[in-house]
């Protein structure tokens, strides 16, 4: 046998993130479209297409939409979009612009990754969750009957345009979903952010622009640091961003995606904090402090119906941190710091503790 190695320099990914100071539809977006050397296609969802119909009308771009919500994040929708783009003869010089929440960011990102073997991508996140999380970091994908985000790719957008004024039309529940991710960043990486969140409940309730902008920038800085260290989730550090999501994703699937994503992740984070306590890392007073913060922001932590432990275990099987079928969890050392576990940033949890945590969650 003769070995021959083809060396390919590691793909360089660079995303420029802009905070819009002036109205996005009047200045930034028309400029972006005008400067792109090729056709532009905006892909959004039905809710946003209706809400922003007037603003979208004047743009020199084709506008396509898919149904709103998580149920549209499928392989079928991806194929639908690809056929639509092909039927409009849009080629490799096309700029795809995803305008929407996390669902749009994920699916348009995935379409961009494979359409004509990859086209330019700009994301315009319109939910708080997408601004602080889904639009940042290059993870794209769709759900399958086997679980969330089970098919996808890493594909970094060239640009992300953030305009917090989109949050004015966002329903309160959706805002809370995004806040849960901000709370997550505070738990895994920033005690000062946790303390600020405890103090400024009103800033969030009143959508104080400066405060919301601060939360978005702080979140992106925390996520950005972990992405720079581990862009393709290969080493471990990026795993901390998954805090609370192992149980959260299993719960979402068990609830047939009817439970708000933020609530499922909040419950998952509480269960992981409980396990951190039981494993002797997190102090009990801090577990209580975390619970109190969720309650201050009216994030429900109670399940309406209980789920058998076996159902959770099946749900964990496809978790990306699992090794040889064994599920691993990101745990807290203290508020503001995920436990490093010698650079793995996740660990197996003895079954009796996991069982106790799931029973505690089902209480
Ligand atoms: N790729 C990643 O790194 C990453 C990270 C976190 C979450 N996600 C994914 O993000 C998805 C959840 O995102 P989401 O919570 O933004 O959900 P979403 O995209 O479904 O948006 C929630 C709802 O809000 C509506 N909406 C969006 N913007 C609006 C606005 N400005 N005004 C009024 N209504 C608006 C949408 O039409 C939808 O009905 C999940 O699929 C999750 O897996 C991905």
Coordinates of C-alpha atoms and ligand atoms in Angstrom, one line a residue:
X1 CA 0.0 0.0 0.0
X2 CA 1.2 3.5 -0.8
X3 CA 0.2 6.4 1.3
X4 CA -0.4 9.8 -0.3
X5 CA -1.6 12.7 1.8
X6 CA -3.4 15.7 0.3
X7 CA -2.9 18.6 2.6
X8 CA -5.7 21.1 2.7
X9 CA -5.2 24.3 4.9
X10 CA -7.9 24.5 7.5
X11 CA -10.8 26.4 6.2
X12 CA -10.6 30.0 7.4
X13 CA -13.9 31.3 8.7
X14 CA -14.5 35.0 9.4
X15 CA -17.7 36.7 10.3
X16 CA -18.2 40.4 10.6
X17 CA -20.9 41.4 13.1
X18 CA -22.5 44.8 12.7
X19 CA -24.7 46.7 15.2
X20 CA -27.0 48.8 13.1
X21 CA -27.1 52.4 14.3
X22 CA -29.6 53.6 11.6
X23 CA -32.6 51.7 10.3
X24 CA -31.6 48.4 8.7
X25 CA -34.1 48.5 5.9
X26 CA -33.4 52.1 4.9
X27 CA -29.6 52.0 4.8
X28 CA -27.6 48.8 5.7
X29 CA -29.6 46.3 3.7
X30 CA -30.0 48.3 0.4
X31 CA -26.2 49.0 0.6
X32 CA -25.4 45.4 1.2
X33 CA -27.5 44.3 -1.8
X34 CA -26.2 47.1 -4.0
X35 CA -22.5 46.2 -3.3
X36 CA -22.9 42.4 -3.9
X37 CA -21.7 41.4 -7.4
X38 CA -24.6 39.0 -8.2
X39 CA -28.2 38.3 -7.3
X40 CA -29.5 38.5 -3.8
X41 CA -32.2 36.3 -2.2
X42 CA -33.8 37.0 1.1
X43 CA -35.2 34.0 2.9
X44 CA -37.6 34.7 5.8
X45 CA -40.6 33.2 7.5
X46 CA -44.3 33.8 7.0
X47 CA -44.6 35.9 10.2
X48 CA -41.8 38.3 9.3
X49 CA -42.8 38.5 5.7
X50 CA -46.1 39.8 6.8
X51 CA -44.8 42.1 9.6
X52 CA -42.1 43.7 7.4
X53 CA -43.9 43.4 4.0
X54 CA -43.6 47.1 3.3
X55 CA -39.9 47.3 4.1
X56 CA -39.1 44.2 2.1
X57 CA -41.0 45.4 -1.0
X58 CA -38.6 48.1 -1.9
X59 CA -35.4 46.0 -1.9
X60 CA -33.6 44.8 -5.1
X61 CA -33.8 41.1 -4.0
X62 CA -36.0 38.1 -4.4
X63 CA -37.9 37.4 -1.3
X64 CA -38.9 33.8 -0.4
X65 CA -40.6 32.6 2.8
X66 CA -41.2 29.4 4.7
X67 CA -43.8 28.7 7.4
X68 CA -42.9 30.1 10.8
X69 CA -41.7 27.9 13.7
X70 CA -39.6 24.9 14.5
X71 CA -41.8 22.5 12.5
X72 CA -40.4 24.0 9.3
X73 CA -36.8 23.2 10.2
X74 CA -36.7 20.0 8.2
X75 CA -34.9 18.4 5.3
X76 CA -38.1 18.8 3.2
X77 CA -38.1 22.6 3.7
X78 CA -34.4 22.7 2.8
X79 CA -35.2 20.8 -0.5
X80 CA -38.1 23.1 -1.1
X81 CA -35.9 26.2 -0.8
X82 CA -33.2 24.7 -3.0
X83 CA -35.6 23.9 -5.7
X84 CA -37.1 27.4 -5.4
X85 CA -33.6 29.0 -5.8
X86 CA -32.8 26.7 -8.7
X87 CA -36.1 27.4 -10.5
X88 CA -35.1 31.1 -10.3
X89 CA -31.8 30.3 -12.0
X90 CA -29.8 31.6 -9.1
X91 CA -26.2 30.5 -9.4
X92 CA -23.0 30.4 -7.3
X93 CA -22.7 34.1 -7.3
X94 CA -25.9 34.4 -5.2
X95 CA -25.9 36.1 -1.8
X96 CA -28.4 34.4 0.5
X97 CA -29.7 36.6 3.3
X98 CA -31.5 34.9 6.2
X99 CA -33.9 37.2 7.9
X100 CA -35.5 35.7 11.0
X101 CA -35.1 33.8 14.2
X102 CA -33.0 30.8 15.0
X103 CA -35.0 28.6 12.6
X104 CA -34.2 30.8 9.7
X105 CA -30.6 31.2 10.7
X106 CA -30.1 27.4 10.9
X107 CA -31.9 26.4 7.8
X108 CA -30.7 29.2 5.5
X109 CA -27.2 28.6 6.8
X110 CA -27.5 25.0 5.8
X111 CA -28.9 25.8 2.4
X112 CA -26.0 28.3 1.8
X113 CA -23.5 25.6 2.9
X114 CA -24.6 23.2 0.1
X115 CA -26.3 25.3 -2.6
X116 CA -24.0 25.2 -5.6
X117 CA -21.4 23.8 -3.1
X118 CA -21.6 26.9 -1.0
X119 CA -22.7 30.5 -1.6
X120 CA -22.2 33.8 0.4
X121 CA -24.3 34.1 3.5
X122 CA -25.6 37.1 5.5
X123 CA -27.7 36.6 8.6
X124 CA -30.1 39.2 10.0
X125 CA -31.3 37.8 13.4
X126 CA -34.7 39.1 14.5
X127 CA -35.2 37.3 17.8
X128 CA -33.1 37.8 20.9
X129 CA -32.2 34.1 20.8
X130 CA -30.8 34.4 17.3
X131 CA -29.0 37.7 18.1
X132 CA -27.1 36.2 21.1
X133 CA -26.8 32.6 19.8
X134 CA -28.1 31.1 16.6
X135 CA -26.7 33.7 14.2
X136 CA -23.3 33.5 15.8
X137 CA -20.9 30.6 15.5
X138 CA -21.6 28.9 12.1
X139 CA -23.7 26.0 13.2
X140 CA -26.4 25.2 10.7
X141 CA -28.9 22.3 10.5
X142 CA -32.3 20.8 10.4
X143 CA -34.3 18.5 12.7
X144 CA -35.3 14.9 11.9
X145 CA -37.7 12.5 13.5
X146 CA -34.6 11.3 15.4
X147 CA -33.9 14.6 17.1
X148 CA -33.0 18.2 16.9
X149 CA -30.2 19.5 14.6
X150 CA -29.3 15.9 13.7
X151 CA -28.3 16.8 10.2
X152 CA -26.3 20.0 9.5
X153 CA -22.9 21.5 8.9
X154 CA -20.5 24.2 10.1
X155 CA -20.8 27.2 7.8
X156 CA -19.9 30.7 9.0
X157 CA -21.9 33.6 7.7
X158 CA -19.8 36.4 6.0
X159 CA -21.8 39.0 8.0
X160 CA -24.3 39.3 10.7
X161 CA -26.4 42.4 10.9
X162 CA -27.9 43.1 14.4
X163 CA -30.7 45.6 14.7
X164 CA -32.3 45.4 18.2
X165 CA -35.3 47.3 17.0
X166 CA -36.7 44.0 15.6
X167 CA -37.3 43.0 19.3
X168 CA -40.1 45.6 19.5
X169 CA -42.4 43.3 17.5
X170 CA -41.2 40.1 19.2
X171 CA -43.7 38.4 21.5
X172 CA -42.7 38.3 25.2
X173 CA -42.4 34.5 25.3
X174 CA -39.9 34.7 22.5
X175 CA -37.9 37.4 24.3
X176 CA -37.8 35.1 27.4
X177 CA -36.4 32.3 25.2
X178 CA -33.5 34.5 24.3
X179 CA -33.0 35.7 27.9
X180 CA -32.5 32.1 28.9
X181 CA -29.4 31.9 26.7
X182 CA -28.1 35.1 28.2
X183 CA -28.6 33.6 31.7
X184 CA -26.7 30.5 30.4
X185 CA -23.7 32.7 29.4
X186 CA -23.7 34.2 32.8
X187 CA -23.7 30.8 34.5
X188 CA -20.9 29.3 32.4
X189 CA -18.7 32.3 32.0
X190 CA -19.5 35.5 33.8
X191 CA -20.5 36.0 37.5
X192 CA -20.6 39.8 36.9
X193 CA -23.2 39.3 34.1
X194 CA -25.2 37.1 36.5
X195 CA -25.2 39.9 39.2
X196 CA -26.2 42.5 36.5
X197 CA -29.1 40.3 35.5
X198 CA -30.2 40.0 39.2
X199 CA -30.1 43.8 39.5
X200 CA -31.6 45.0 36.2
X201 CA -34.9 43.1 35.9
X202 CA -36.7 46.3 34.8
X203 CA -34.2 47.0 32.0
X204 CA -35.3 43.8 30.3
X205 CA -39.0 44.3 31.0
X206 CA -39.0 47.8 29.5
X207 CA -36.8 46.7 26.6
X208 CA -34.3 49.5 27.5
X209 CA -32.2 49.7 24.3
X210 CA -28.9 50.4 26.0
X211 CA -29.4 47.5 28.4
X212 CA -30.5 45.0 25.7
X213 CA -27.5 46.1 23.5
X214 CA -25.2 45.4 26.4
X215 CA -26.7 42.0 26.9
X216 CA -26.3 41.1 23.2
X217 CA -22.7 42.4 23.1
X218 CA -21.7 40.6 26.3
X219 CA -23.3 37.3 25.1
X220 CA -21.6 37.5 21.7
X221 CA -18.2 38.2 23.4
X222 CA -18.6 35.1 25.6
X223 CA -19.7 32.9 22.7
X224 CA -17.1 34.4 20.4
X225 CA -14.3 33.5 22.7
X226 CA -15.3 29.9 22.9
X227 CA -15.8 29.7 19.1
X228 CA -12.4 31.2 18.5
X229 CA -10.8 28.5 20.7
X230 CA -12.8 25.6 19.2
X231 CA -14.5 26.6 16.0
X232 CA -15.6 23.2 14.9
X233 CA -16.4 21.8 18.4
X234 CA -13.5 19.4 18.4
X235 CA -11.6 20.1 21.5
X236 CA -14.0 20.7 24.3
X237 CA -14.2 24.3 25.2
X238 CA -17.1 25.0 22.9
X239 CA -19.1 22.3 24.7
X240 CA -19.8 24.7 27.6
X241 CA -22.2 26.5 25.3
X242 CA -24.2 23.4 25.4
X243 CA -24.9 23.8 29.2
X244 CA -28.5 22.7 30.0
X245 CA -29.1 21.6 26.4
X246 CA -28.7 17.8 26.8
X247 CA -31.7 17.6 29.0
X248 CA -33.4 20.6 27.4
X249 CA -33.3 19.1 23.9
X250 CA -34.5 15.7 25.2
X251 CA -37.4 17.5 26.9
X252 CA -38.3 19.5 23.8
X253 CA -38.6 16.2 21.8
X254 CA -40.6 14.5 24.6
X255 CA -43.0 17.5 24.6
X256 CA -43.2 17.2 20.8
X257 CA -41.7 20.7 20.5
X258 CA -44.8 22.3 22.1
X259 CA -42.7 23.5 25.1
X260 CA -40.9 26.8 24.4
X261 CA -37.2 26.2 23.7
X262 CA -36.2 28.6 26.4
X263 CA -38.3 26.9 29.1
X264 CA -36.9 23.5 28.1
X265 CA -33.3 24.8 28.3
X266 CA -34.0 26.6 31.6
X267 CA -35.3 23.3 33.1
X268 CA -32.2 21.5 31.6
X269 CA -29.9 24.1 33.2
X270 CA -31.6 23.8 36.6
X271 CA -31.2 19.9 36.4
X272 CA -27.6 20.3 35.4
X273 CA -27.0 22.7 38.3
X274 CA -28.7 20.2 40.6
X275 CA -26.3 17.5 39.4
X276 CA -23.4 19.9 39.8
X277 CA -24.5 20.3 43.5
X278 CA -24.9 16.5 44.0
X279 CA -21.5 15.9 42.5
X280 CA -20.0 18.3 45.1
X281 CA -19.0 21.1 42.8
X282 CA -21.7 23.8 43.1
X283 CA -22.7 25.1 46.5
X284 CA -26.4 24.6 47.4
X285 CA -26.9 28.4 48.0
X286 CA -25.8 29.0 44.4
X287 CA -28.4 26.5 43.1
X288 CA -31.0 28.5 45.0
X289 CA -29.7 31.7 43.6
X290 CA -30.0 30.4 40.0
X291 CA -33.5 29.2 40.6
X292 CA -34.4 32.6 42.1
X293 CA -33.1 34.4 39.0
X294 CA -35.3 32.3 36.6
X295 CA -38.2 33.0 38.9
X296 CA -37.5 36.8 38.9
X297 CA -37.8 36.7 35.1
X298 CA -41.0 34.6 35.2
X299 CA -39.4 31.6 33.4
X300 CA -41.4 28.6 34.4
X301 CA -39.4 25.7 35.7
X302 CA -42.2 23.2 36.4
X303 CA -43.2 20.4 34.0
X304 CA -46.9 20.1 33.4
X305 CA -46.5 16.3 32.9
X306 CA -43.9 13.9 34.0
X307 CA -41.8 11.8 31.6
X308 CA -40.3 8.4 32.4
X309 CA -36.6 8.3 33.0
X310 CA -36.1 5.8 30.2
X311 CA -37.6 8.2 27.7
X312 CA -35.0 10.8 28.7
X313 CA -32.2 8.2 28.3
X314 CA -33.4 7.4 24.8
X315 CA -33.4 11.1 24.1
X316 CA -29.8 11.5 25.2
X317 CA -28.5 8.8 22.8
X318 CA -27.9 11.3 20.0
X319 CA -26.4 14.0 22.1
X320 CA -23.2 15.3 20.5
X321 CA -21.3 14.9 23.8
X322 CA -22.1 11.2 24.1
X323 CA -19.1 8.8 23.8
X324 CA -19.7 5.2 23.0
X325 CA -23.4 5.6 24.0
X326 CA -22.6 7.2 27.3
X327 CA -24.1 10.6 27.8
X328 CA -22.0 13.4 29.3
X329 CA -23.1 16.7 30.8
X330 CA -21.6 20.2 31.1
X331 CA -21.6 21.0 34.8
X332 CA -21.0 24.1 36.9
X333 CA -18.1 24.6 39.3
X334 CA -19.7 27.8 40.5
X335 CA -21.9 30.6 39.1
X336 CA -19.8 32.1 36.3
X337 CA -17.7 29.0 35.6
X338 CA -18.3 25.7 33.9
X339 CA -16.3 22.8 35.3
X340 CA -13.3 22.2 33.0
X341 CA -12.9 18.4 33.6
X342 CA -9.3 18.5 32.3
X343 CA -10.2 20.3 29.1
X344 CA -13.2 18.0 28.2
X345 CA -15.7 20.5 29.8
X346 CA -18.2 17.7 30.3
X347 CA -18.4 14.5 32.3
X348 CA -20.4 11.3 32.8
X349 CA -22.7 11.5 35.9
X350 CA -23.3 8.4 38.1
X351 CA -26.7 6.9 37.3
X352 CA -28.2 7.4 40.7
X353 CA -27.4 11.2 40.5
X354 CA -28.9 11.5 37.0
X355 CA -31.9 9.6 38.2
X356 CA -32.3 11.9 41.2
X357 CA -31.9 15.0 39.0
X358 CA -34.6 13.8 36.6
X359 CA -36.9 12.9 39.5
X360 CA -36.2 16.4 41.0
X361 CA -37.1 18.0 37.7
X362 CA -40.3 15.9 37.4
X363 CA -41.3 16.8 41.0
Ligands
LIG1 N1 -27.1 27.4 15.3 C1 -27.0 27.7 16.6 O1 -25.9 27.9 17.1 C2 -28.3 27.8 17.4 C3 -28.2 28.2 18.7 C4 -29.4 28.3 19.4 C5 -30.6 28.0 18.9 N2 -30.6 27.5 17.6 C6 -31.9 27.1 17.0 O2 -32.7 28.3 16.9 C7 -34.1 27.8 16.9 C8 -34.9 28.7 17.8 O3 -34.8 30.0 17.4 P1 -35.9 31.1 17.8 O4 -36.2 31.0 19.2 O5 -35.4 32.4 17.3 O6 -37.2 30.6 17.1 P2 -37.9 31.0 15.7 O7 -36.9 31.3 14.6 O8 -38.9 29.9 15.4 O9 -38.7 32.3 16.0 C9 -39.7 32.3 17.0 C10 -41.0 32.9 16.5 O10 -40.8 34.3 16.5 C11 -41.2 34.9 15.2 N3 -40.4 36.0 15.0 C12 -39.1 36.1 14.8 N4 -38.6 37.4 14.8 C13 -39.7 38.1 15.1 C14 -39.9 39.5 15.2 N5 -38.9 40.4 15.2 N6 -41.1 40.0 15.5 C15 -42.2 39.1 15.6 N7 -42.1 37.8 15.5 C16 -40.8 37.3 15.2 C17 -41.0 33.7 14.3 O11 -41.8 33.9 13.1 C18 -41.4 32.5 15.1 O12 -42.7 32.3 15.1 C19 -34.1 26.4 17.2 O13 -34.3 25.6 16.1 C20 -32.7 26.1 17.8 O14 -32.3 24.8 17.5 C21 -29.5 27.4 16.8

